[in-house]
mmCIF file with all atom_site columns, C-alpha atoms in Angstrom:
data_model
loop_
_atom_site.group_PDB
_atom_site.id
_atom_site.type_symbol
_atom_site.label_atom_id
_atom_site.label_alt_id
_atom_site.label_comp_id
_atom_site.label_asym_id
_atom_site.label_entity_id
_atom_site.label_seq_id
_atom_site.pdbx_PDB_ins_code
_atom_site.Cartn_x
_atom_site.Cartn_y
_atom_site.Cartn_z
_atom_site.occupancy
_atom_site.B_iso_or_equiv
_atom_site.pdbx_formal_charge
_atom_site.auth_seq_id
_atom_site.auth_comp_id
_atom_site.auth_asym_id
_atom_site.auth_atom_id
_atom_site.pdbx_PDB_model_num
ATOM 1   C CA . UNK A 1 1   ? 97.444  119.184 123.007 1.00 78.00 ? 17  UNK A CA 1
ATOM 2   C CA . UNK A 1 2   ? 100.438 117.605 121.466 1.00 80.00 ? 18  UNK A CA 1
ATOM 3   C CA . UNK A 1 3   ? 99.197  115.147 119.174 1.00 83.00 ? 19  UNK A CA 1
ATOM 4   C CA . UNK A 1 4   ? 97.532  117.594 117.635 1.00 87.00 ? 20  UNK A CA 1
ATOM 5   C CA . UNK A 1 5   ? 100.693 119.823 117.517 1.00 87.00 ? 21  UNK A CA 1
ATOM 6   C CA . UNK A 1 6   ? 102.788 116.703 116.159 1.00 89.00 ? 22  UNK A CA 1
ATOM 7   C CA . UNK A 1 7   ? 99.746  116.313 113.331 1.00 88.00 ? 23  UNK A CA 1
ATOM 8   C CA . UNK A 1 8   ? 100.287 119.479 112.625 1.00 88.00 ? 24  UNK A CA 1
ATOM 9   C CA . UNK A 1 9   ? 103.632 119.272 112.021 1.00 87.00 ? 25  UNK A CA 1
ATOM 10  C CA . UNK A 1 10  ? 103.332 116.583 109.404 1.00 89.00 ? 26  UNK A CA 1
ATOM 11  C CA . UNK A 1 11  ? 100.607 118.332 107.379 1.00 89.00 ? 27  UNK A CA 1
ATOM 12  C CA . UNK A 1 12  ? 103.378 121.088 106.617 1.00 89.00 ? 28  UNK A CA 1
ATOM 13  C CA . UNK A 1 13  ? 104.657 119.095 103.613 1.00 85.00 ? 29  UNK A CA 1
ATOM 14  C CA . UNK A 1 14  ? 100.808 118.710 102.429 1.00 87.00 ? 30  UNK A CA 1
ATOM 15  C CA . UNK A 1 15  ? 100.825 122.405 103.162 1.00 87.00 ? 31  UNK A CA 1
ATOM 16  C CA . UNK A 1 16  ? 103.495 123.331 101.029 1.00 88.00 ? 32  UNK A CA 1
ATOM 17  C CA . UNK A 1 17  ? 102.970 121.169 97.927  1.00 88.00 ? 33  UNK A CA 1
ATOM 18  C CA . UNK A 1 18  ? 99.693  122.450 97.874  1.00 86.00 ? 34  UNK A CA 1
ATOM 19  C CA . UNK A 1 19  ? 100.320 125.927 97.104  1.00 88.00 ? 35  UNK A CA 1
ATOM 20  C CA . UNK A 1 20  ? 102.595 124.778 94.015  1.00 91.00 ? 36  UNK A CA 1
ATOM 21  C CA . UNK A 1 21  ? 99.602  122.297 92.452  1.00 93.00 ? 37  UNK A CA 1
ATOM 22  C CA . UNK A 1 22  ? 96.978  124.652 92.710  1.00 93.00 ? 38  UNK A CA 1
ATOM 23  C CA . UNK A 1 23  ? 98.896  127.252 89.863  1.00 94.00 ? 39  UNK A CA 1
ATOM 24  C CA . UNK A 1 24  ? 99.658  124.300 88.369  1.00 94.00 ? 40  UNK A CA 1
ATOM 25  C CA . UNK A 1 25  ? 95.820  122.968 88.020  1.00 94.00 ? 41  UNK A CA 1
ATOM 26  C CA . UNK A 1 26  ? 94.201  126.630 87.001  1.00 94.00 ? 42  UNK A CA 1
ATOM 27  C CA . UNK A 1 27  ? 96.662  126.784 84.060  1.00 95.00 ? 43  UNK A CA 1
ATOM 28  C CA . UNK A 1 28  ? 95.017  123.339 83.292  1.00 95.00 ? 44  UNK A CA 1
ATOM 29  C CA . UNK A 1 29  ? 92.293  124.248 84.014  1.00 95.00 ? 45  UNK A CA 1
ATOM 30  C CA . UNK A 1 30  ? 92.113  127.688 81.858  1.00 95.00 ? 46  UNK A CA 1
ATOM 31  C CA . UNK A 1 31  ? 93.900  125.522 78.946  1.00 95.00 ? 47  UNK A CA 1
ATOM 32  C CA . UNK A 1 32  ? 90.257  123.757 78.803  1.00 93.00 ? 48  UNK A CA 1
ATOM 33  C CA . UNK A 1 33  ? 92.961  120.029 79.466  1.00 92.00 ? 49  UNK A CA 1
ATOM 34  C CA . UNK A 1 34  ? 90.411  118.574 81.850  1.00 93.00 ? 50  UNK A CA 1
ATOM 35  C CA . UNK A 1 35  ? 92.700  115.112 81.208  1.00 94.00 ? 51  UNK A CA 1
ATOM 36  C CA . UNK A 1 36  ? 95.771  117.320 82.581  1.00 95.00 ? 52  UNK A CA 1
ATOM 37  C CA . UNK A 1 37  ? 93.874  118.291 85.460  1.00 95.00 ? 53  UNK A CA 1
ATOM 38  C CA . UNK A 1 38  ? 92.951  114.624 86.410  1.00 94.00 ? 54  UNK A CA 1
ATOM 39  C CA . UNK A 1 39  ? 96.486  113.904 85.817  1.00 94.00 ? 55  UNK A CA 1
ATOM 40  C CA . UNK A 1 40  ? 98.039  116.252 88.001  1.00 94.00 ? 56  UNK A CA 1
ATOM 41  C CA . UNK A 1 41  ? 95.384  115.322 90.922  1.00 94.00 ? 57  UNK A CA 1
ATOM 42  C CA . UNK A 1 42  ? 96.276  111.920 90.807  1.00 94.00 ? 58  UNK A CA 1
ATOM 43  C CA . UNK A 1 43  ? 100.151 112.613 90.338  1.00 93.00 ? 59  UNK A CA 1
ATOM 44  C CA . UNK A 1 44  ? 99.806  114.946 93.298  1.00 93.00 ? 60  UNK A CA 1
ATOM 45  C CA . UNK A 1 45  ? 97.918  112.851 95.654  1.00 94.00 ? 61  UNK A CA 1
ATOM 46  C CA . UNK A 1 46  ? 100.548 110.476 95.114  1.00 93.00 ? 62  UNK A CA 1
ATOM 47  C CA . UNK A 1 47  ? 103.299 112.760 95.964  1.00 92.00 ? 63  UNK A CA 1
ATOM 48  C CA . UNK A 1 48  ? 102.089 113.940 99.305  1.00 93.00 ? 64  UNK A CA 1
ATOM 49  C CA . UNK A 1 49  ? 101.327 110.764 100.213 1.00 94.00 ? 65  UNK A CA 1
ATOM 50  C CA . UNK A 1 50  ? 104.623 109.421 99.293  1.00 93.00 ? 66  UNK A CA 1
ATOM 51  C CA . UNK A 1 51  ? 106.133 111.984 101.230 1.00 92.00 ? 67  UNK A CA 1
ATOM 52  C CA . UNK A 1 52  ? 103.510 111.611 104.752 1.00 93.00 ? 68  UNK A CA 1
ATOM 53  C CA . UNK A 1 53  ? 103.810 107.753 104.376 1.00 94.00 ? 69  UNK A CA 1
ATOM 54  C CA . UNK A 1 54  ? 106.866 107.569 106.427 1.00 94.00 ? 70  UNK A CA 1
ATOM 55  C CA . UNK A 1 55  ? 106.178 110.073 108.646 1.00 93.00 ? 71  UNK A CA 1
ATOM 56  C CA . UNK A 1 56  ? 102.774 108.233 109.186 1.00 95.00 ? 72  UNK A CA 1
ATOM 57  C CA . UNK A 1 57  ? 104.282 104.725 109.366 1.00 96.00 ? 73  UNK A CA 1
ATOM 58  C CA . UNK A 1 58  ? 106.941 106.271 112.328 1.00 95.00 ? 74  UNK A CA 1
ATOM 59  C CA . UNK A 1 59  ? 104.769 108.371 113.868 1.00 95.00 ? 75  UNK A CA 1
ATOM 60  C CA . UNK A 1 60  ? 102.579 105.009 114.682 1.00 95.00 ? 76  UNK A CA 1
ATOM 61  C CA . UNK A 1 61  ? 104.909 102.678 115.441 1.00 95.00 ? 77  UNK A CA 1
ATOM 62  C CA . UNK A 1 62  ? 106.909 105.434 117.903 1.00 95.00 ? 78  UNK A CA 1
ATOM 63  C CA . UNK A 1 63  ? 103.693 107.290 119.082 1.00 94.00 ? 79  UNK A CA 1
ATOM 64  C CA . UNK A 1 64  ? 104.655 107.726 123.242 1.00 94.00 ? 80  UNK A CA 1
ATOM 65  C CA . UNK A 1 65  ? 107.807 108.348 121.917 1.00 95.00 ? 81  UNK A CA 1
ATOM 66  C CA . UNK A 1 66  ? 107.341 110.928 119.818 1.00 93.00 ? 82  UNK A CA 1
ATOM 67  C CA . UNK A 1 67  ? 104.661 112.633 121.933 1.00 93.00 ? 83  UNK A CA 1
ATOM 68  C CA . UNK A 1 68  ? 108.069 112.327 125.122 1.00 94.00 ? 84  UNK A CA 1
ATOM 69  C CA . UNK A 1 69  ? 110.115 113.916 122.818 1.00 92.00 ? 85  UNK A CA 1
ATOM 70  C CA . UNK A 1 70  ? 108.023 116.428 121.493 1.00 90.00 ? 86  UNK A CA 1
ATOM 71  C CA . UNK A 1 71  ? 106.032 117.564 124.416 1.00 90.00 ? 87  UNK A CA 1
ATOM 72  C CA . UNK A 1 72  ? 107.648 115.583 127.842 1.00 89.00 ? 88  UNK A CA 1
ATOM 73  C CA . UNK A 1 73  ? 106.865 112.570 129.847 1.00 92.00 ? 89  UNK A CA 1
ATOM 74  C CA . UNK A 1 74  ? 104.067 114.011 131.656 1.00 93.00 ? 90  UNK A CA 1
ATOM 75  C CA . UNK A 1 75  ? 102.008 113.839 128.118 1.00 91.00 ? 91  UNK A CA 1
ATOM 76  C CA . UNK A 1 76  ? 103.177 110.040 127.099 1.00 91.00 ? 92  UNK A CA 1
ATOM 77  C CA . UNK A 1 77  ? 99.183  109.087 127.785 1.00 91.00 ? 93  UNK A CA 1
ATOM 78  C CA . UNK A 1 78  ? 98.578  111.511 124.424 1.00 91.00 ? 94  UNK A CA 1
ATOM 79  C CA . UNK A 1 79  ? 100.132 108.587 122.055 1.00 93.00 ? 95  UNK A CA 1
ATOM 80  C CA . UNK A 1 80  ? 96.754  106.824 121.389 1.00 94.00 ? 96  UNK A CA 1
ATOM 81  C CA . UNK A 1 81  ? 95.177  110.428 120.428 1.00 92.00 ? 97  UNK A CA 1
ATOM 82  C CA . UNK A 1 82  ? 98.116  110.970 118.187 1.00 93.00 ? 98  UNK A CA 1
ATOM 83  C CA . UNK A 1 83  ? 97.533  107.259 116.515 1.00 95.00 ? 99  UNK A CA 1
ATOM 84  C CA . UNK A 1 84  ? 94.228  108.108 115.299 1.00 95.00 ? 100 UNK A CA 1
ATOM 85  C CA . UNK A 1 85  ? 94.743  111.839 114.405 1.00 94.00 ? 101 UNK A CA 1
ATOM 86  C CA . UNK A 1 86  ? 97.744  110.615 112.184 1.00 95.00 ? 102 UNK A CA 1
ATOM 87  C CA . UNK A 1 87  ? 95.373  108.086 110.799 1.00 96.00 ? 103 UNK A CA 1
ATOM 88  C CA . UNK A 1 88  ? 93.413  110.835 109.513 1.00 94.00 ? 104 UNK A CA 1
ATOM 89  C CA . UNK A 1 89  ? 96.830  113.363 108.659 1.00 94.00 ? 105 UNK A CA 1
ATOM 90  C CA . UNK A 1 90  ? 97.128  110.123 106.554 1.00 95.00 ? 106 UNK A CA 1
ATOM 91  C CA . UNK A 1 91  ? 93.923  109.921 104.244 1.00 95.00 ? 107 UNK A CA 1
ATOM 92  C CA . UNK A 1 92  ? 93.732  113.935 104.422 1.00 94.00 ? 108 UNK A CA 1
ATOM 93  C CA . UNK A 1 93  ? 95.632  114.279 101.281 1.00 94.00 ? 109 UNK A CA 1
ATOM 94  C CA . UNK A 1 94  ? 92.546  113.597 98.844  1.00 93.00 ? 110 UNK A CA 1
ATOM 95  C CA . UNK A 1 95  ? 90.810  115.919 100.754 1.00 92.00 ? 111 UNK A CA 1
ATOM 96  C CA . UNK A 1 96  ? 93.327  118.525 100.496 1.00 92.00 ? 112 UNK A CA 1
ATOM 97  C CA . UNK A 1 97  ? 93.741  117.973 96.645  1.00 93.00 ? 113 UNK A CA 1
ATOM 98  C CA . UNK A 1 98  ? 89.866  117.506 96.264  1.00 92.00 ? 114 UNK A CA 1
ATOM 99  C CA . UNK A 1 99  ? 89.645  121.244 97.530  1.00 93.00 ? 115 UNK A CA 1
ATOM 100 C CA . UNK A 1 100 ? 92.458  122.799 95.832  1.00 94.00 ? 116 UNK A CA 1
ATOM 101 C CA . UNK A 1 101 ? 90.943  121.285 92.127  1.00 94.00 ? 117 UNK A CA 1
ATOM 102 C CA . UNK A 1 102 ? 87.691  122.440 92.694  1.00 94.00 ? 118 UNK A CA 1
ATOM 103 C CA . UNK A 1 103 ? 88.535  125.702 94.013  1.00 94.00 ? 119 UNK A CA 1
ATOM 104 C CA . UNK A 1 104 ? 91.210  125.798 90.700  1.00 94.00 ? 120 UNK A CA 1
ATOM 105 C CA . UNK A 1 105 ? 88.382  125.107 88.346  1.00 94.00 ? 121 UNK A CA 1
ATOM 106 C CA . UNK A 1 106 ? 86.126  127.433 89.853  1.00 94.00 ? 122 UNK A CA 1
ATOM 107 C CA . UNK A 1 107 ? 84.059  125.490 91.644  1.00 93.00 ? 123 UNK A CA 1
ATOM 108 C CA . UNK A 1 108 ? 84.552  126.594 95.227  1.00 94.00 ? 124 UNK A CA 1
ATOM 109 C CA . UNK A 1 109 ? 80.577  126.545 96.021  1.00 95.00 ? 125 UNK A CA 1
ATOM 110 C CA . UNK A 1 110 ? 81.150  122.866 95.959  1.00 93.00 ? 126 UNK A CA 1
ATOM 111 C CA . UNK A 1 111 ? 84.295  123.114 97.766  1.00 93.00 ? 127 UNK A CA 1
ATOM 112 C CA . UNK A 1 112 ? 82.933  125.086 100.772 1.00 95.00 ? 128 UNK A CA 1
ATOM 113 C CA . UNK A 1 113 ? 79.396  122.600 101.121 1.00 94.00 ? 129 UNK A CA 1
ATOM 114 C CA . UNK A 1 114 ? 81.308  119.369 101.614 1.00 92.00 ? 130 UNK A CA 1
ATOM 115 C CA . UNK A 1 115 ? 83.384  121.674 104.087 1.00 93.00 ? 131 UNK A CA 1
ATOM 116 C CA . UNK A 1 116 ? 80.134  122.687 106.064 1.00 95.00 ? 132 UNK A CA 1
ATOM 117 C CA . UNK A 1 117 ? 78.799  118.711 105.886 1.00 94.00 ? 133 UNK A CA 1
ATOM 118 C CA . UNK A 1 118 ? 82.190  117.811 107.150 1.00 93.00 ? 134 UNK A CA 1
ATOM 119 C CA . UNK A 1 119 ? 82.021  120.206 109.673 1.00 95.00 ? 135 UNK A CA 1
ATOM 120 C CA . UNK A 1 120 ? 78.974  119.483 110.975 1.00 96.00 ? 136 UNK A CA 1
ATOM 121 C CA . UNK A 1 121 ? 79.697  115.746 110.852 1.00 95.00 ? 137 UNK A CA 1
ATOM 122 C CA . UNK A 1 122 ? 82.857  117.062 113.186 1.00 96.00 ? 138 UNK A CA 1
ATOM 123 C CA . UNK A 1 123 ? 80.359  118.534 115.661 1.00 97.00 ? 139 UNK A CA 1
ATOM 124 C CA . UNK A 1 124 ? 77.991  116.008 115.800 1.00 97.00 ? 140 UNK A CA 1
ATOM 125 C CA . UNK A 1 125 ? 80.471  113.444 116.539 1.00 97.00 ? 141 UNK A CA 1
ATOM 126 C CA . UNK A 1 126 ? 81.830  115.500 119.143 1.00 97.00 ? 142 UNK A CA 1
ATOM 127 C CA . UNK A 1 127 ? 79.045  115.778 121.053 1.00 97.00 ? 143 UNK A CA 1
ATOM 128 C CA . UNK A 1 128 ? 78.386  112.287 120.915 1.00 97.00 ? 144 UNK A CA 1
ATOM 129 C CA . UNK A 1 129 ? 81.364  110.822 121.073 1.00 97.00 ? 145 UNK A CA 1
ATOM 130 C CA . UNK A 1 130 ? 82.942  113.346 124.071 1.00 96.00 ? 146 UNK A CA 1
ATOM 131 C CA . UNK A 1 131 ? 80.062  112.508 125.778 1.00 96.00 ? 147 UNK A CA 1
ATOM 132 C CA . UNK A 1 132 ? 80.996  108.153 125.355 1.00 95.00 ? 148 UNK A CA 1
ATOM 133 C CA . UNK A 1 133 ? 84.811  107.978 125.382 1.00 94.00 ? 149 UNK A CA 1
ATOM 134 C CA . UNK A 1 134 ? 86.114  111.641 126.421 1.00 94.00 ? 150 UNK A CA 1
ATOM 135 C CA . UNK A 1 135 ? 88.929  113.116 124.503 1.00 92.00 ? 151 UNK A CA 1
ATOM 136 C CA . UNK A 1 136 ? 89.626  110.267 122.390 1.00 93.00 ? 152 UNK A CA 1
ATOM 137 C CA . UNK A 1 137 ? 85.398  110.756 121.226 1.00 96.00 ? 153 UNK A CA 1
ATOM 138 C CA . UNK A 1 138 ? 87.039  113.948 119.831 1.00 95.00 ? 154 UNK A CA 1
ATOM 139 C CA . UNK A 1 139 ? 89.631  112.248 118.005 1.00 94.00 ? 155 UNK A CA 1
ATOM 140 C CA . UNK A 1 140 ? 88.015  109.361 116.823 1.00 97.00 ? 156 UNK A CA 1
ATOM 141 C CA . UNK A 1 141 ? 85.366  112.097 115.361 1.00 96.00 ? 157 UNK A CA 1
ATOM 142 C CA . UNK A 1 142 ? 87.912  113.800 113.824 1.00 94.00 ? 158 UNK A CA 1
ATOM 143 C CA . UNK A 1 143 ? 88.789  110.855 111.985 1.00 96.00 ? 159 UNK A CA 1
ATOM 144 C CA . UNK A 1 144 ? 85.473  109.633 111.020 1.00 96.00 ? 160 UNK A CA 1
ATOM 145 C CA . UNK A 1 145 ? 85.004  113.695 109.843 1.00 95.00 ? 161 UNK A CA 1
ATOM 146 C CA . UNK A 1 146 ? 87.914  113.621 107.400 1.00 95.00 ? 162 UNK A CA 1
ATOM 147 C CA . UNK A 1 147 ? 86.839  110.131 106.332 1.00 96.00 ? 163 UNK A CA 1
ATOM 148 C CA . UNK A 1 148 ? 83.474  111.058 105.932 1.00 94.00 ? 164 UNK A CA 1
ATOM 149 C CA . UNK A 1 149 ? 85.266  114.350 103.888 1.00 93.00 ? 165 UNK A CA 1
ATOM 150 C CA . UNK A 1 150 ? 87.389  112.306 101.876 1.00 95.00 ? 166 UNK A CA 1
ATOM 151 C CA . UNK A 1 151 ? 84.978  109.722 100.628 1.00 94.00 ? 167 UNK A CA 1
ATOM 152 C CA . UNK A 1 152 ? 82.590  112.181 99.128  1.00 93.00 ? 168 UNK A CA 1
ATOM 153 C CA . UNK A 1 153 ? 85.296  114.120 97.502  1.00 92.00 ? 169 UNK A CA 1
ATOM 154 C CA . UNK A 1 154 ? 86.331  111.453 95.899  1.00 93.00 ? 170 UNK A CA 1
ATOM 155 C CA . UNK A 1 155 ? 82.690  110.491 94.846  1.00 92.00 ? 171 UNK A CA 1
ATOM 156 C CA . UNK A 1 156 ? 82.379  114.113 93.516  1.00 92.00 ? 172 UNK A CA 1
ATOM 157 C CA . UNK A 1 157 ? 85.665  114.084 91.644  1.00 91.00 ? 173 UNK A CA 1
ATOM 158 C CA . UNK A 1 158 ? 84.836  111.365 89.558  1.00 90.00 ? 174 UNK A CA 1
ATOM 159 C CA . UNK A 1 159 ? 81.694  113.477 88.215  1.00 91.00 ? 175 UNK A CA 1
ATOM 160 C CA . UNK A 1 160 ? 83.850  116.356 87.576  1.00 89.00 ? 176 UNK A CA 1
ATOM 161 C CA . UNK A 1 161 ? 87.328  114.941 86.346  1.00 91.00 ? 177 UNK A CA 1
ATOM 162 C CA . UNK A 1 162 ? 88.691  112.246 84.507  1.00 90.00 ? 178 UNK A CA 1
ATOM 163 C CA . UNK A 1 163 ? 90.178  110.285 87.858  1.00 91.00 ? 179 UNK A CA 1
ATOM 164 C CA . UNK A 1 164 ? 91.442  106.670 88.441  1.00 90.00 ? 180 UNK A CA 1
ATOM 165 C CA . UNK A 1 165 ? 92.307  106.115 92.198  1.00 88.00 ? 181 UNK A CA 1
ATOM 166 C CA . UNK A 1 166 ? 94.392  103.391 91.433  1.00 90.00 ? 182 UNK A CA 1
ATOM 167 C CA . UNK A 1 167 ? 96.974  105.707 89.596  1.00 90.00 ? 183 UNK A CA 1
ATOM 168 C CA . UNK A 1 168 ? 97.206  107.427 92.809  1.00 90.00 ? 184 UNK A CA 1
ATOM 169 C CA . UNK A 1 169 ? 98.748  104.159 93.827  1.00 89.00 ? 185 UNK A CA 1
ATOM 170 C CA . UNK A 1 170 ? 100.918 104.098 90.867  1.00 90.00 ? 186 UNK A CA 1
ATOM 171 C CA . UNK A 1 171 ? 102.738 107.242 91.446  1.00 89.00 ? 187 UNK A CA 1
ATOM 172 C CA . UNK A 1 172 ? 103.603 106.531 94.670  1.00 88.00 ? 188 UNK A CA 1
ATOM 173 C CA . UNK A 1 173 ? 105.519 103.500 93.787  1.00 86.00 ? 189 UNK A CA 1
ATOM 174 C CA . UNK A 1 174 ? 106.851 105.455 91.104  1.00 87.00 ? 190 UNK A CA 1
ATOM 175 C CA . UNK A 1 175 ? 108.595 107.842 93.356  1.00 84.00 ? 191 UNK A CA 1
ATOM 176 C CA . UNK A 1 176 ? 109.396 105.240 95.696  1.00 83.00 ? 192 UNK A CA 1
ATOM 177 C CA . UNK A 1 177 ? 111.150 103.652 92.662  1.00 78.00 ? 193 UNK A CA 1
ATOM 178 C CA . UNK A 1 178 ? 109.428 100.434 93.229  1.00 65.00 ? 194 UNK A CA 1
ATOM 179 C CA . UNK A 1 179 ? 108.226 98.667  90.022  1.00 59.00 ? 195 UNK A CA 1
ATOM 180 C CA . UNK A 1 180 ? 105.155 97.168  89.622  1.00 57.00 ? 196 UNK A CA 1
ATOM 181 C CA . UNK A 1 181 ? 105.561 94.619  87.842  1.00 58.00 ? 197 UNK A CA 1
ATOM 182 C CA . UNK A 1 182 ? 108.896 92.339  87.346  1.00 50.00 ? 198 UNK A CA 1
ATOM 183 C CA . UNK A 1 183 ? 109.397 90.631  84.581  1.00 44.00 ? 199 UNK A CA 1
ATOM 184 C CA . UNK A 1 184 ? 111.103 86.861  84.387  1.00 40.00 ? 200 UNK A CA 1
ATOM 185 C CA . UNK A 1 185 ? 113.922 86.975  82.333  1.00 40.00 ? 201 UNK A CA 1
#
């Protein structure tokens, strides 16, 4: 399918950053710096999604086109799928970093159940939402899946690390080198 092939494509930054935080976080993490671990989760997030922000913001507004040039003419009808997969390529990151931290702290138990809930949440969509709207049921359940994912990570997070959401925010206009505040002079 190509959406899913383009969405694919655009986790490979996600992919790659991740394997350099997760080093990064055990060496926190075995340095007992549970404030360095929140820091480099929320520093992190905020990288990956500074870097899948403009892929996600083109990706939408050029959908058919991207599924033309990536996969031909004959599979332009794919560019609503591909909207709402990248809709979930773009919340994935806290997911992604949720699992990396708690498999880096050594809590991978916790990791793998809100995997299986998510998972089953994936299936049970699936079969309900095939069954109403076809093969955009499965994408839309994808999405509600990874939302579904995402949310309780972040609701677990909080109980294990020292996290504020909103610095998430903050590094990403930070490495868009966009200030948040201006001052009158």
């Amino acid at each position: 399918m190509p959406a899913t092939r383009i969405t694919n494509y655009m986790e490979v930054p996600m992919s790659g950053l991740s394997q350099v935080i997760y080093p990064r976080i055990a060496m926190a993490h075995a340095a007992g710096d549970m404030q360095q671990i929140g820091r480099l989760y929320e520093k992190s997030i905020g990288m990956i999604v500074a870097i899948l922000l403009p892929l996600v913001v083109v990706v939408l507004g050029l959908s058919e086109w991207v599924v033309v040039l990536v996969a031909g003419e004959k599979y332009a009808s794919a560019a609503p799928l591909l909207n709402i997969l990248t809709l979930a390529v773009a919340i994935k990151p806290w997911g992604r970093l949720f699992g990396i931290t708690l498999d880096a702290i050594g809590k991978p138990q916790l990791n793998f159940a809100l995997l299986a809930i998510s998972l089953g949440v994936n299936i049970a969509l699936n079969l309900l939402f095939i069954r109403w709207w076809g093969i955009v049921g499965a994408a839309w359940a994808t999405l509600v899946a990874v939302l579904v994912l995402v949310v309780s990570g972040q609701v677990l997070i909080h109980r294990v690390l020292p996290v504020q959401q909103w610095k998430v925010w903050q590094y990403i206009f930070l490495i868009y080198n966009i200030p948040l505040k201006r001052s009158v002079t």
